[in-house]
Structures are given as C-alpha cells and as structure tokens.
Tab-separated table of C-alpha atoms and ligand atoms in Angstrom:
chain	number	residue	atom	x	y	z
L	1	MET	CA	23.627	-8.193	0.188
L	2	ASN	CA	27.557	-8.737	-0.207
L	3	SER	CA	29.382	-9.120	3.610
L	4	HIS	CA	32.095	-5.822	4.408
L	5	LEU	CA	33.641	-4.778	6.706
L	6	ILE	CA	32.558	-3.073	10.000
L	7	SER	CA	34.447	-1.146	12.351
L	8	PHE	CA	33.156	0.319	15.656
L	9	GLN	CA	33.874	0.537	19.374
L	10	LEU	CA	32.212	-1.291	20.761
L	11	ASN	CA	31.672	-0.479	25.362
L	12	THR	CA	35.772	0.902	25.697
L	13	MET	CA	37.106	-2.154	23.044
L	14	PRO	CA	37.599	-1.032	19.177
L	15	VAL	CA	35.969	-4.084	17.038
L	16	SER	CA	35.227	-4.987	12.981
L	17	VAL	CA	33.252	-7.518	11.799
L	18	GLU	CA	32.907	-8.623	8.879
L	19	THR	CA	29.064	-9.063	7.651
L	20	THR	CA	25.914	-8.791	5.632
L	21	PRO	CA	25.435	-4.200	6.197
L	22	ASP	CA	21.862	-4.880	6.469
L	23	ALA	CA	22.243	-7.562	10.104
L	24	ARG	CA	20.219	-6.296	12.020
L	25	LEU	CA	22.541	-3.976	15.231
L	26	ILE	CA	20.573	-7.029	18.084
L	27	ASP	CA	21.683	-9.801	15.954
L	28	VAL	CA	25.230	-8.587	15.644
L	29	LEU	CA	25.509	-7.614	19.620
L	30	ARG	CA	23.900	-10.522	21.160
L	31	GLU	CA	25.254	-13.721	18.426
L	32	HIS	CA	28.677	-12.750	16.945
L	33	PHE	CA	30.149	-11.020	20.358
L	34	ARG	CA	27.888	-12.652	22.724
L	35	LEU	CA	26.199	-10.074	24.584
L	36	THR	CA	23.032	-11.859	25.638
L	37	GLY	CA	22.157	-7.944	28.038
L	38	THR	CA	20.558	-7.625	25.395
L	39	LYS	CA	16.574	-8.689	24.196
L	40	GLU	CA	15.074	-8.893	22.346
L	41	GLY	CA	10.985	-8.250	22.805
L	42	CYS	CA	9.566	-7.072	19.488
L	43	GLY	CA	11.453	-7.187	16.505
L	44	GLU	CA	9.985	-3.781	15.627
L	45	GLY	CA	10.456	-0.725	17.904
L	46	GLU	CA	8.069	-1.594	20.550
L	47	CYS	CA	9.275	-2.180	24.044
L	48	GLY	CA	12.778	-1.137	24.155
L	49	ALA	CA	13.902	-4.231	25.148
L	50	CYS	CA	16.546	-3.808	23.196
L	51	MET	CA	18.191	-0.739	23.894
L	52	ILE	CA	21.351	0.464	23.857
L	53	LEU	CA	23.588	3.429	23.547
L	54	LEU	CA	24.391	4.677	20.430
L	55	ASP	CA	26.839	7.763	20.560
L	56	ASP	CA	25.963	8.372	23.353
L	57	ARG	CA	21.827	8.163	22.843
L	58	PRO	CA	19.442	5.145	23.319
L	59	THR	CA	18.528	3.707	20.590
L	60	LEU	CA	16.391	0.862	19.624
L	61	SER	CA	18.806	-1.597	18.194
L	62	CYS	CA	16.835	-4.071	16.394
L	63	LEU	CA	16.097	-1.725	14.022
L	64	VAL	CA	19.781	-0.199	13.483
L	65	ALA	CA	21.410	-2.282	10.374
L	66	ILE	CA	25.246	-3.204	11.957
L	67	GLY	CA	26.437	-0.758	8.129
L	68	ALA	CA	24.745	2.576	10.329
L	69	ILE	CA	26.920	1.738	13.412
L	70	ASP	CA	29.893	1.948	11.164
L	71	GLY	CA	32.989	4.334	13.223
L	72	LYS	CA	30.510	5.676	16.019
L	73	ARG	CA	30.223	3.680	19.333
L	74	VAL	CA	27.621	1.562	20.867
L	75	ILE	CA	27.485	1.184	24.791
L	76	THR	CA	25.190	-2.410	25.706
L	77	ILE	CA	24.545	-3.282	29.774
L	78	GLU	CA	27.346	-5.099	29.856
L	79	GLY	CA	29.702	-1.733	29.040
L	80	LEU	CA	27.270	-0.021	31.856
L	81	ARG	CA	28.224	-2.261	34.284
L	82	GLU	CA	31.077	-1.350	35.047
L	83	THR	CA	29.428	2.559	35.835
L	84	PRO	CA	30.137	3.769	38.788
L	85	GLY	CA	26.356	4.882	37.972
L	86	PHE	CA	24.995	1.397	37.562
L	87	ALA	CA	26.454	-0.179	40.781
L	88	ILE	CA	23.551	2.392	42.235
L	89	LEU	CA	21.093	1.622	39.578
L	90	ALA	CA	21.318	-1.960	40.117
L	91	GLN	CA	20.843	-0.853	43.728
L	92	ALA	CA	18.315	1.161	43.341
L	93	PHE	CA	16.071	-1.400	41.419
L	94	ASN	CA	16.572	-4.087	43.575
L	95	ASP	CA	15.421	-2.033	47.154
L	96	ALA	CA	11.970	-0.741	45.259
L	97	GLY	CA	11.252	-4.201	43.328
L	98	ALA	CA	11.788	-3.048	40.206
L	99	VAL	CA	12.997	-6.214	38.765
L	100	GLN	CA	10.745	-9.297	38.662
L	101	CYS	CA	10.866	-11.524	35.340
L	102	GLY	CA	13.685	-8.746	34.794
L	103	TYR	CA	13.345	-9.037	30.731
L	104	CYS	CA	12.557	-5.046	30.901
L	105	THR	CA	15.414	-4.438	33.186
L	106	PRO	CA	18.409	-4.018	30.854
L	107	GLY	CA	16.809	-1.356	28.734
L	108	MET	CA	15.757	0.193	31.591
L	109	ILE	CA	18.384	0.747	33.473
L	110	MET	CA	20.303	2.297	29.761
L	111	ILE	CA	17.331	4.320	29.624
L	112	ALA	CA	17.544	5.901	34.120
L	113	TYR	CA	20.904	5.628	33.127
L	114	ALA	CA	20.572	8.454	29.958
L	115	LEU	CA	17.971	10.485	31.768
L	116	LEU	CA	19.833	10.802	35.492
L	117	ARG	CA	23.171	11.953	33.100
L	118	ASP	CA	21.082	14.180	31.128
L	119	GLN	CA	18.841	15.517	33.984
L	120	ARG	CA	20.439	15.342	38.386
L	121	ASP	CA	16.765	15.368	39.356
L	122	PRO	CA	14.011	14.542	36.965
L	123	ASP	CA	10.683	14.821	38.012
L	124	GLU	CA	8.156	11.601	37.346
L	125	SER	CA	6.407	12.686	34.829
L	126	SER	CA	9.993	13.517	32.990
L	127	ILE	CA	11.018	10.345	34.118
L	128	ARG	CA	7.572	8.688	32.713
L	129	ARG	CA	7.986	10.408	29.742
L	130	ALA	CA	11.276	9.372	29.272
L	131	MET	CA	10.375	5.382	29.966
L	132	ALA	CA	6.962	5.638	27.678
L	133	GLY	CA	8.961	3.530	24.476
L	134	ASN	CA	9.813	0.695	27.422
L	135	LEU	CA	7.252	-1.694	28.121
L	136	CYS	CA	6.908	-3.599	31.081
L	137	ARG	CA	4.672	-6.457	31.474
L	138	CYS	CA	5.265	-7.960	35.209
L	139	THR	CA	5.913	-4.637	37.522
L	140	GLY	CA	3.373	-1.788	36.724
L	141	TYR	CA	5.705	0.459	36.327
L	142	ALA	CA	5.298	2.448	39.605
L	143	MET	CA	8.200	0.470	41.016
L	144	ILE	CA	10.406	1.123	38.098
L	145	VAL	CA	9.407	5.000	38.210
L	146	GLU	CA	10.360	4.587	42.267
L	147	ALA	CA	13.568	2.804	41.331
L	148	ILE	CA	15.127	6.028	39.265
L	149	ARG	CA	13.843	8.426	41.782
L	150	LEU	CA	15.434	6.432	44.478
L	151	ALA	CA	18.783	6.545	42.623
L	152	ALA	CA	18.658	10.170	41.858
L	153	THR	CA	18.422	10.734	45.480
L	154	ARG	CA	21.865	8.950	46.083
L	155	ARG	CA	23.840	9.774	43.085
L	156	GLY	CA	25.540	11.952	44.403
L	157	GLN	CA	28.573	12.910	41.838
L	158	SER	CA	28.910	9.041	40.669
L	159	TRP	CA	27.503	10.387	37.462
H	1	MET	CA	26.445	-3.380	-10.699
H	2	VAL	CA	25.428	-2.800	-7.508
H	3	SER	CA	27.824	-4.126	-5.490
H	4	GLN	CA	30.887	-2.276	-6.190
H	5	LEU	CA	29.095	1.095	-5.048
H	6	PRO	CA	30.277	2.818	-2.319
H	7	LEU	CA	28.018	1.411	1.343
H	8	HIS	CA	28.303	5.329	3.354
H	9	PRO	CA	29.285	7.839	-0.137
H	10	CYS	CA	29.967	11.266	1.020
H	11	THR	CA	28.145	13.568	-1.333
H	12	GLY	CA	24.357	13.085	-1.907
H	13	ARG	CA	25.486	12.951	-6.380
H	14	GLU	CA	27.001	9.671	-5.333
H	15	ALA	CA	24.216	7.972	-2.589
H	16	ALA	CA	21.519	9.163	-5.463
H	17	ALA	CA	23.850	7.447	-8.439
H	18	ALA	CA	23.667	4.305	-5.605
H	19	LYS	CA	19.998	4.355	-4.877
H	20	ALA	CA	19.328	4.865	-9.539
H	21	ALA	CA	21.816	1.527	-9.906
H	22	GLY	CA	18.789	-0.219	-7.521
H	23	ALA	CA	20.276	0.212	-4.117
H	24	VAL	CA	18.298	1.281	-1.494
H	25	PRO	CA	18.410	4.935	0.826
H	26	TYR	CA	18.705	4.439	4.677
H	27	ALA	CA	17.611	7.499	6.729
H	28	GLY	CA	17.364	6.202	10.378
H	29	GLY	CA	16.512	3.159	9.160
H	30	THR	CA	12.992	3.186	11.577
H	31	ASP	CA	10.833	2.380	9.421
H	32	LEU	CA	12.786	-0.066	6.537
H	33	MET	CA	14.289	-2.221	9.124
H	34	VAL	CA	10.918	-3.093	9.785
H	35	ARG	CA	9.807	-3.524	6.464
H	36	ARG	CA	13.017	-5.406	5.187
H	37	ALA	CA	12.297	-7.726	8.655
H	38	ALA	CA	9.437	-9.169	6.143
H	39	ALA	CA	11.629	-9.155	3.317
H	40	ARG	CA	13.867	-11.161	4.766
H	41	ARG	CA	11.775	-13.701	5.662
H	42	THR	CA	11.133	-14.158	1.679
H	43	GLY	CA	14.703	-14.027	1.178
H	44	GLN	CA	14.676	-10.651	-0.707
H	45	GLU	CA	16.509	-7.480	0.603
H	46	PRO	CA	17.852	-4.932	-1.847
H	47	PRO	CA	21.050	-3.353	-1.088
H	48	LEU	CA	21.633	-0.890	1.544
H	49	VAL	CA	22.656	2.561	0.920
H	50	PHE	CA	23.606	4.578	4.308
H	51	LEU	CA	23.091	8.483	3.897
H	52	ASP	CA	24.923	9.569	7.577
H	53	ARG	CA	27.997	10.517	5.447
H	54	VAL	CA	27.019	12.160	3.161
H	55	ALA	CA	26.887	16.310	4.797
H	56	THR	CA	24.674	18.231	2.956
H	57	PHE	CA	21.866	16.600	3.706
H	58	ARG	CA	22.970	16.824	7.103
H	59	GLY	CA	22.492	20.204	9.855
H	60	ILE	CA	20.011	22.854	10.120
H	61	THR	CA	20.968	26.099	9.089
H	62	ALA	CA	19.536	29.861	8.298
H	63	LEU	CA	18.881	31.151	4.902
H	64	ASP	CA	17.108	34.652	4.036
H	65	GLY	CA	13.338	34.098	5.671
H	66	ALA	CA	13.801	30.917	5.832
H	67	LEU	CA	14.867	28.056	7.808
H	68	ARG	CA	17.399	24.945	5.490
H	69	ILE	CA	16.830	21.479	7.334
H	70	GLY	CA	18.658	18.380	6.392
H	71	SER	CA	17.288	15.389	5.802
H	72	LEU	CA	18.561	13.865	8.181
H	73	THR	CA	17.929	16.083	10.983
H	74	THR	CA	16.657	13.368	13.247
H	75	MET	CA	13.334	14.175	14.808
H	76	ALA	CA	15.123	14.523	18.600
H	77	GLU	CA	16.532	17.266	17.476
H	78	LEU	CA	14.209	19.049	15.520
H	79	CYS	CA	12.708	18.970	18.197
H	80	SER	CA	15.395	20.376	20.531
H	81	HIS	CA	16.150	23.240	18.059
H	82	PRO	CA	15.945	26.720	19.463
H	83	ALA	CA	15.443	27.794	14.857
H	84	THR	CA	12.634	24.632	14.630
H	85	PRO	CA	8.629	26.186	13.927
H	86	GLY	CA	6.650	24.974	17.201
H	87	LEU	CA	4.642	23.638	14.568
H	88	LEU	CA	6.462	21.569	13.601
H	89	GLY	CA	8.744	21.349	16.303
H	90	ALA	CA	5.273	20.222	17.910
H	91	ALA	CA	5.015	18.069	15.403
H	92	CYS	CA	7.432	15.708	15.415
H	93	ALA	CA	7.768	15.618	19.127
H	94	THR	CA	4.902	13.288	19.253
H	95	VAL	CA	6.973	10.533	16.742
H	96	GLY	CA	6.621	7.488	18.377
H	97	SER	CA	9.007	7.255	21.505
H	98	PRO	CA	12.739	9.401	22.962
H	99	ALA	CA	14.227	7.003	21.508
H	100	LEU	CA	12.720	6.677	18.012
H	101	ARG	CA	13.539	9.783	17.812
H	102	ASN	CA	17.145	9.910	17.939
H	103	ALA	CA	16.801	7.247	14.945
H	104	ALA	CA	13.833	8.723	13.002
H	105	THR	CA	14.470	11.213	10.273
H	106	ILE	CA	12.383	13.836	8.675
H	107	GLY	CA	13.204	13.086	5.754
H	108	GLY	CA	12.611	9.510	6.432
H	109	ASN	CA	9.384	10.346	7.743
H	110	ILE	CA	8.051	12.280	4.728
H	111	CYS	CA	9.739	10.005	2.132
H	112	THR	CA	7.960	6.767	3.797
H	113	ALA	CA	5.010	9.013	3.219
H	114	SER	CA	2.549	7.524	4.997
H	115	PRO	CA	-1.024	9.443	5.391
H	116	ALA	CA	-0.337	9.069	9.636
H	117	GLY	CA	3.077	10.134	8.967
H	118	ASP	CA	3.228	13.028	11.977
H	119	SER	CA	6.035	15.449	10.684
H	120	LEU	CA	3.793	16.168	6.716
H	121	PRO	CA	0.161	18.007	8.264
H	122	ALA	CA	2.443	20.241	9.810
H	123	LEU	CA	4.728	21.090	6.946
H	124	TYR	CA	1.435	21.099	4.820
H	125	ALA	CA	0.856	24.010	6.927
H	126	LEU	CA	4.121	25.898	6.536
H	127	ASP	CA	4.261	25.039	2.962
H	128	ALA	CA	7.382	23.797	3.682
H	129	GLU	CA	10.212	22.487	-0.374
H	130	VAL	CA	11.368	20.281	-1.348
H	131	GLU	CA	15.507	20.101	-2.195
H	132	LEU	CA	15.305	16.799	-4.502
H	133	CYS	CA	19.333	15.630	-5.188
H	134	GLY	CA	19.621	13.712	-8.719
H	135	VAL	CA	22.958	12.519	-9.899
H	136	ASP	CA	22.846	15.403	-12.520
H	137	THR	CA	19.914	17.301	-10.620
H	138	ASN	CA	19.101	19.639	-8.312
H	139	ARG	CA	15.504	21.255	-7.835
H	140	ARG	CA	12.535	22.520	-5.688
H	141	LEU	CA	8.991	21.591	-5.104
H	142	PRO	CA	6.403	21.698	-2.794
H	143	ILE	CA	5.490	19.366	-0.191
H	144	ASP	CA	2.177	18.664	-1.414
H	145	ARG	CA	4.025	18.009	-5.407
H	146	LEU	CA	6.352	15.769	-3.854
H	147	ILE	CA	4.032	12.902	-1.823
H	148	ILE	CA	1.613	11.228	-4.481
H	149	ALA	CA	-0.156	9.078	-2.166
H	150	PRO	CA	0.514	6.436	0.701
H	151	GLY	CA	3.947	5.033	0.687
H	152	GLN	CA	4.330	6.929	-3.082
H	153	THR	CA	6.982	10.303	-3.724
H	154	ALA	CA	7.712	12.248	-7.043
H	155	LEU	CA	11.096	11.501	-5.877
H	156	LYS	CA	12.834	9.942	-9.427
H	157	PRO	CA	14.765	6.350	-9.440
H	158	ASP	CA	17.804	8.784	-9.028
H	159	GLU	CA	16.835	11.575	-6.687
H	160	LEU	CA	17.176	11.409	-3.311
H	161	LEU	CA	15.903	13.928	-0.303
H	162	ALA	CA	17.843	16.573	0.142
H	163	ALA	CA	17.050	19.061	2.287
H	164	ILE	CA	13.564	20.278	3.536
H	165	ILE	CA	13.418	24.905	3.131
H	166	VAL	CA	10.434	26.749	5.768
H	167	SER	CA	9.562	29.984	5.291
H	168	THR	CA	10.534	31.524	9.179
H	169	ASP	CA	8.920	35.160	8.926
H	170	THR	CA	5.039	33.737	7.692
H	171	ALA	CA	3.202	32.387	10.570
H	172	ASP	CA	3.406	33.502	14.655
H	173	ARG	CA	0.563	31.342	15.989
H	174	PHE	CA	-0.131	28.001	15.571
H	175	TYR	CA	-2.289	24.813	16.334
H	176	TYR	CA	-1.030	21.303	16.522
H	177	ARG	CA	-2.667	17.832	17.103
H	178	LYS	CA	-2.375	14.119	17.623
H	179	VAL	CA	-5.481	11.314	18.605
H	180	SER	CA	-3.205	8.747	19.015
H	181	PRO	CA	-4.730	5.352	21.790
H	182	ARG	CA	-1.530	6.463	23.323
H	183	LEU	CA	0.530	8.679	23.526
H	184	ALA	CA	3.739	6.617	22.759
H	185	ASN	CA	4.742	4.265	19.958
H	186	ALA	CA	0.980	4.951	17.878
H	187	LEU	CA	-0.254	5.982	14.928
H	188	ALA	CA	-2.098	9.206	14.804
H	189	LYS	CA	-6.625	8.779	13.917
H	190	VAL	CA	-7.002	12.337	13.104
H	191	SER	CA	-4.113	14.521	13.394
H	192	LEU	CA	-4.573	18.624	12.806
H	193	ALA	CA	-1.496	21.200	12.172
H	194	VAL	CA	-2.444	24.800	11.781
H	195	ALA	CA	-0.182	28.251	10.452
H	196	ALA	CA	-1.936	31.669	11.091
H	197	THR	CA	-0.928	34.786	11.026
H	198	VAL	CA	-3.040	37.738	13.430
H	199	HIS	CA	-2.010	41.465	13.334
H	200	ASP	CA	-4.338	43.716	15.463
H	201	GLN	CA	-7.120	41.173	16.076
H	202	VAL	CA	-7.691	40.114	12.291
H	203	LEU	CA	-6.702	36.894	11.082
H	204	LEU	CA	-4.705	37.781	7.909
H	205	GLU	CA	-3.804	34.228	7.280
H	206	MET	CA	-4.544	30.346	8.260
H	207	ARG	CA	-3.247	27.471	6.497
H	208	ILE	CA	-5.232	24.013	7.469
H	209	ALA	CA	-4.016	20.161	6.907
H	210	PHE	CA	-5.637	17.507	8.902
H	211	GLY	CA	-4.068	13.770	8.741
H	212	ALA	CA	-4.275	10.484	8.949
H	213	VAL	CA	-7.743	11.845	6.881
H	214	GLY	CA	-7.052	10.372	3.720
H	215	PRO	CA	-4.798	8.907	1.229
H	216	THR	CA	-2.377	11.835	1.591
H	217	VAL	CA	-2.620	15.189	3.719
H	218	ILE	CA	-6.005	17.490	3.148
H	219	ARG	CA	-5.488	21.724	3.259
H	220	CYS	CA	-8.777	23.217	3.171
H	221	SER	CA	-8.178	25.784	0.954
H	222	GLU	CA	-11.613	26.947	0.988
H	223	ILE	CA	-12.035	27.557	4.797
H	224	GLU	CA	-8.956	29.270	4.373
H	225	ARG	CA	-10.573	31.470	2.366
H	226	GLN	CA	-13.832	31.741	4.699
H	227	CYS	CA	-11.218	33.074	7.136
H	228	ARG	CA	-8.996	35.110	5.685
H	229	ASN	CA	-9.474	38.602	6.941
H	230	ARG	CA	-11.704	38.617	8.914
H	231	SER	CA	-11.587	39.480	13.499
H	232	LEU	CA	-11.034	37.262	15.840
H	233	ALA	CA	-14.671	37.266	17.701
H	234	ASP	CA	-15.547	36.738	14.459
H	235	LEU	CA	-14.455	33.781	13.959
H	236	ALA	CA	-15.309	32.426	17.056
H	237	GLN	CA	-18.889	32.635	16.355
H	238	SER	CA	-17.983	30.529	13.492
H	239	ALA	CA	-16.257	28.059	15.180
H	240	ARG	CA	-19.142	25.314	14.886
H	241	ARG	CA	-19.815	25.761	11.053
H	242	LEU	CA	-16.768	25.934	9.921
H	243	ALA	CA	-16.045	23.136	12.385
H	244	ASP	CA	-18.813	21.558	10.334
H	245	LEU	CA	-17.206	22.561	7.390
H	246	ALA	CA	-14.305	20.805	7.638
H	247	ALA	CA	-16.282	17.365	8.425
H	248	GLU	CA	-17.529	18.061	5.561
H	249	THR	CA	-14.983	18.371	3.667
H	250	ILE	CA	-12.151	15.165	4.497
H	251	ARG	CA	-13.020	12.067	3.014
H	252	PRO	CA	-11.002	9.548	5.630
H	253	ILE	CA	-11.773	5.548	5.984
H	254	ASP	CA	-12.654	3.263	8.329
H	255	ASP	CA	-9.728	0.761	8.052
H	256	LEU	CA	-7.695	0.029	11.651
H	257	ARG	CA	-7.173	2.165	13.390
H	258	SER	CA	-10.597	4.133	13.651
H	259	SER	CA	-13.476	4.716	11.413
H	260	ALA	CA	-14.428	6.929	9.597
H	261	ALA	CA	-17.412	8.692	10.859
H	262	TYR	CA	-14.627	8.537	14.203
H	263	ARG	CA	-12.808	10.713	12.447
H	264	ARG	CA	-14.459	12.996	10.511
H	265	THR	CA	-16.771	13.605	13.907
H	266	VAL	CA	-12.917	14.521	15.958
H	267	ALA	CA	-10.843	16.095	12.447
H	268	GLY	CA	-14.265	18.628	12.938
H	269	ASN	CA	-14.247	19.267	16.556
H	270	LEU	CA	-10.731	19.507	16.441
H	271	LEU	CA	-11.058	22.560	14.297
H	272	GLU	CA	-13.397	24.129	16.082
H	273	THR	CA	-11.157	23.723	18.888
H	274	CYS	CA	-8.103	25.097	17.489
H	275	LEU	CA	-10.259	28.618	16.186
H	276	HIS	CA	-11.640	28.765	19.751
H	277	SER	CA	-7.332	28.413	21.642
H	278	LEU	CA	-5.781	30.715	18.063
H	279	CYS	CA	-8.581	33.713	18.832
H	280	ALA	CA	-8.430	33.446	22.530
H	281	PRO	CA	-6.683	36.709	23.769
H	282	THR	CA	-2.778	35.757	24.493
H	283	THR	CA	-1.270	37.723	27.699
S	301	FAD	C1	7.552	1.555	17.287
S	301	FAD	C2	7.164	2.783	16.263
S	301	FAD	C3	6.577	3.647	16.393
S	301	FAD	C4	6.122	5.132	14.682
S	301	FAD	N1	5.862	5.441	15.352
S	301	FAD	C5	5.635	6.700	14.470
S	301	FAD	C6	4.824	7.861	14.897
S	301	FAD	O1	3.999	7.805	15.853
S	301	FAD	N2	4.915	8.866	13.873
S	301	FAD	C7	4.755	9.047	12.453
S	301	FAD	O2	5.450	9.349	12.013
S	301	FAD	N3	6.111	7.731	11.987
S	301	FAD	C8	6.118	6.674	12.890
S	301	FAD	N4	6.864	5.787	12.956
S	301	FAD	C9	7.381	4.884	11.318
S	301	FAD	C10	8.903	5.704	11.292
S	301	FAD	O3	9.872	5.705	12.863
S	301	FAD	C11	8.763	7.622	10.832
S	301	FAD	O4	7.643	7.579	9.913
S	301	FAD	C12	10.423	7.778	10.965
S	301	FAD	O5	10.034	9.237	10.847
S	301	FAD	C13	10.697	7.149	9.563
S	301	FAD	O6	12.278	8.113	9.534
S	301	FAD	P1	13.803	6.842	9.194
S	301	FAD	O7	15.247	8.140	9.247
S	301	FAD	O8	13.380	6.218	10.152
S	301	FAD	O9	13.202	6.455	7.383
S	301	FAD	P2	14.362	5.247	6.408
S	301	FAD	O10	13.374	3.989	7.250
S	301	FAD	O11	15.365	5.006	6.913
S	301	FAD	O12	13.507	5.041	5.344
S	301	FAD	C14	11.682	5.214	5.424
S	301	FAD	C15	12.306	5.230	3.895
S	301	FAD	O13	12.292	6.642	3.190
S	301	FAD	C16	13.035	6.177	2.569
S	301	FAD	N5	14.195	7.318	2.907
S	301	FAD	C17	15.240	8.054	3.717
S	301	FAD	N6	14.885	9.506	3.619
S	301	FAD	C18	15.787	9.459	2.320
S	301	FAD	C19	16.388	10.329	1.993
S	301	FAD	N7	17.154	11.552	2.234
S	301	FAD	N8	15.808	10.033	0.668
S	301	FAD	C20	14.669	9.235	-0.269
S	301	FAD	N9	14.886	8.073	0.802
S	301	FAD	C21	14.800	8.284	1.416
S	301	FAD	C22	14.054	4.688	2.870
S	301	FAD	O14	14.616	4.517	1.347
S	301	FAD	C23	12.761	4.648	2.757
S	301	FAD	O15	12.392	4.155	2.574
S	301	FAD	C24	7.404	5.198	13.487
S	301	FAD	C25	7.901	3.672	13.625
S	301	FAD	C26	8.182	2.297	14.788
S	301	FAD	C27	8.857	1.314	14.679
S	302	FES	S1	13.275	-5.566	20.456
S	302	FES	FE1	13.748	-3.242	19.869
S	302	FES	S2	11.806	-1.838	20.795
S	302	FES	FE2	11.225	-4.184	21.242
S	303	FES	S1	10.160	-7.541	35.066
S	303	FES	FE1	8.912	-8.542	33.466
S	303	FES	S2	8.861	-7.412	32.071
S	303	FES	FE2	9.570	-5.801	33.217
C-alpha cells in the first residue's frame, strides 16, 4: 500500500505519521513514537498485553491498522501515567503483589482504569469478566483481582 | 488506479467502488489484521478501504416493526443497546473478549462467514435480512442466501454489507447457548440459537439454528414444523425425541476444535435443554 499521512491524538498531543495505512498501531506506537510500554504478547488478539484506549474504549492495538485511527484519540500506558488514577492503581498493584515479570501489567492497568471509570465499585465477578481477554502467566490472577479491589477502595474522587 | 481511491470514503457508493477496484473493506479489523499478518509475510497485501466514515453503515434505527442495524455496529454496542433483540445480544456477548467486542463489528462477523461466527445462528433464528450496497445497486437478501460456504458470501465484487434488518415483533422467547472450552476468546464447538413465539401455553412458532456443526448455520425446518402449534406440556414430553431427531439432522465434522461425535451428542442435548427451558412456566 502507498504511504498516507495519518493524524490522531496521542495521549495529550496531536500527532501525524507518514506510513502505509495497514501498518499495525502497536508497531507505530513502539517503533515510530518509541512508546514501548505497550507490549506485544501474541500479536493476534488473544492476550491483552497490547491494550490501549481508543476513543476511551479498551482496544487491542495489535489488531488495529493505523489508517483506522485517523482523527481518533489514543491513550497508551505512558499517557495514563500522568493521571491520578494511575498512581492509585500502581500502588495497589504493588501492595497486592500483582506484578511479577510485569509483561501483562500495562494491559491489566489499562483494563482496570477503564473498569473503574465505568463502575465505581465492581465486585469480583465484574473484575474477572473485564479481565477475560488479558492473560498473565505469572500471578495466577488472584493478586490482580485483589489489586483492582484495593484500588476501588482507595480511589476517592480521582477518576 | 487503486492508489487514487479514497482511504476513508464517506458514502456506501464510494466505498463499493473502492472494493470493486480491489481494495479490501476494513470494519473492525479483528479478522482482517490476523489474516494479513500471514499475508504480510508473503508480501501480498491488497490495499485497505476503511469503512468507518460511511454514515449509512452506522447506528441502530427503529423501522416499522423492524430494526435496522448498521453493519459497522460493534458487538459491544449491540450488547448494550436497549433495542437489540435478546437472542442477538446474548450471542454477541460471547464473542472474544471485552476489548475485542469494542472493535469487532457485526458486519465483519457476517462477511467472514465462519461456520463458528457467533452472530450467525441468532440471525438465522431471527430470519434476519441483509441490505447490500453496490456502486449502482441496492438489494436485500435473507441471511441464509448471503452465506454460501465457509468464508464465502454472495456479495458481488462491488457490493458491501450496509445493514442487517431484524423484525422486532415476532419471537417472545429465546434460548442461546455457545459451547466452547473457555468463556473468553474461544470459538464455538457447537452453538444453538432458538427464537419462539408462545401464546396461551401453545408454541405457535419456533426457529432453530445450530452453529459450528456444518459448513454454514443449520436451520432445522422439519423439527420446527413438528413443534408448531403444540402445547408446551406436550413439547416438554417429546423433548428427547426431538433432540434425537436434531442430532440426526445435523452433519458435523471432525476438526481441531472438536469431533463429529461430540458435536452431535451436544447438539441434541442442547436442544433438549432448550425445549425444557422454553416450556418451563414463566413467573
Ligand atoms: C482473539 C480473537 C477472538 C475471536 N473470537 C471470536 C468469537 O468468539 N466469535 C466469533 O464469532 N468471532 C470471533 N473472532 C473473529 C472476529 O473478531 C469476528 O468475526 C468479528 O466480528 C469480525 O468483525 P470485524 O469488524 O473485526 O471484521 P474485519 O476484520 O474488519 O472484516 C472481516 C471480513 O469481512 C469483510 N467486511 C467487513 N465489513 C464488511 C462490510 N460491511 N461489507 C463487506 N465486507 C466486509 C472484510 O473485508 C474482511 O474480509 C475472534 C477474533 C480474534 C482475533
Ligand atoms: S499482542 Fe495484542 S492481544 Fe496479544
Ligand atoms: S506478571 Fe508476568 S505475565 Fe503477568
């Protein structure tokens, strides 16, 4: 495919990139913008490591062609870092022992952020359903569920 | 030339022209991007045309006695929309994972024409129709005329799926069950979608569609005929016999997800469970 100029909002910045429209969003984020917090696990939609927010909705960046986000808004884990919600989530993940190798963590935090934005106080089954597309090979999930419960109790009015 | 075609057409006609010229329609990308990862390695990549700005392919609108569902409606939108028929919502809620459902569209699910496509049995059981948009043509087809074979549809080279039309005033009871090894990110081994109309403890009408047990969705018209106009009590009595008949009707295959024998047994059991649940007194 020929190159095109694709413009979108990335975290707080308007950006443009000249690329073939079928390039994967995950590759553009990691290789062009050097935002390497977004991880590639499976590359086929199965693991959730590549989770970003596209127009505020959790989306798998390995399955998105860059042409599809022209005019839209992408938030990566680097963008989330600037929010008060992130600080609470990071502390909760830390306190619950929810991070081991850490590869799944950016995706888990993305999902947790969106879940707590949409539901003030999700119960365990809502948390597990929200996480259904995020794989973790280390923790056995219980600590991640616990971390999200903890963040829900500490969130105050942060997001 | 393909390179002159718009990347983000705003009308169905323009998008159809791009497809006719060789571009591949991109809706949610969830099937396409997995398939193109393989194509990328072989260096064969036809250009994409992004459908998301085609306004007439969007939104859920109420028509007279029917609902028009734009082909770009995502699974997540369908699941949360109050007008979505319960059977269709239940089926779409089982697709992939929450984030996948934010991207995956119903149009993409239909056009992929996978024997395990989760929206399809529900659409067959609802007698859905599809609205197709070409460069100079518009036509409607029943869903079972659109899906021809695994991965194959009746779309002409210049045609796109614009919308799905489902009647809103027929079935008042439904049953849906997808059997898969895991609840998330797992394709169906067998699925069953049933829509029924009951009046005064009599089943007036029932439409039965099995997924993942044949090359395309299988409607069981003989069993539907045998069930029609019978009392619920009588149907509950015959549930096992009808389930055995269903197991004989379908022609499942062995593949990497399951064996034919398993699919046949489970399909029968699902119909039996379904009949008991539809015939149970409502409170
Ligand atoms: C991890 C994972 C899990 C999955 N789980 C499930 C599951 O549980 N159940 C299930 O049914 N599917 C599943 N899928 C498959 C896929 O997500 C769905 O089929 C989805 O609905 C496809 O929609 P899309 O919008 O992403 O399609 P796209 O990938 O955009 O398109 C799919 C195909 O349809 C064509 N197309 C799309 N829209 C139109 C249109 N309007 N007119 C003409 N042609 C069109 C495209 O050119 C392409 O060939 C899964 C996929 C992945 C990666
Ligand atoms: S890398 Fe995208 S889901 Fe695994
Ligand atoms: S901490 Fe290692 S994959 Fe989750």
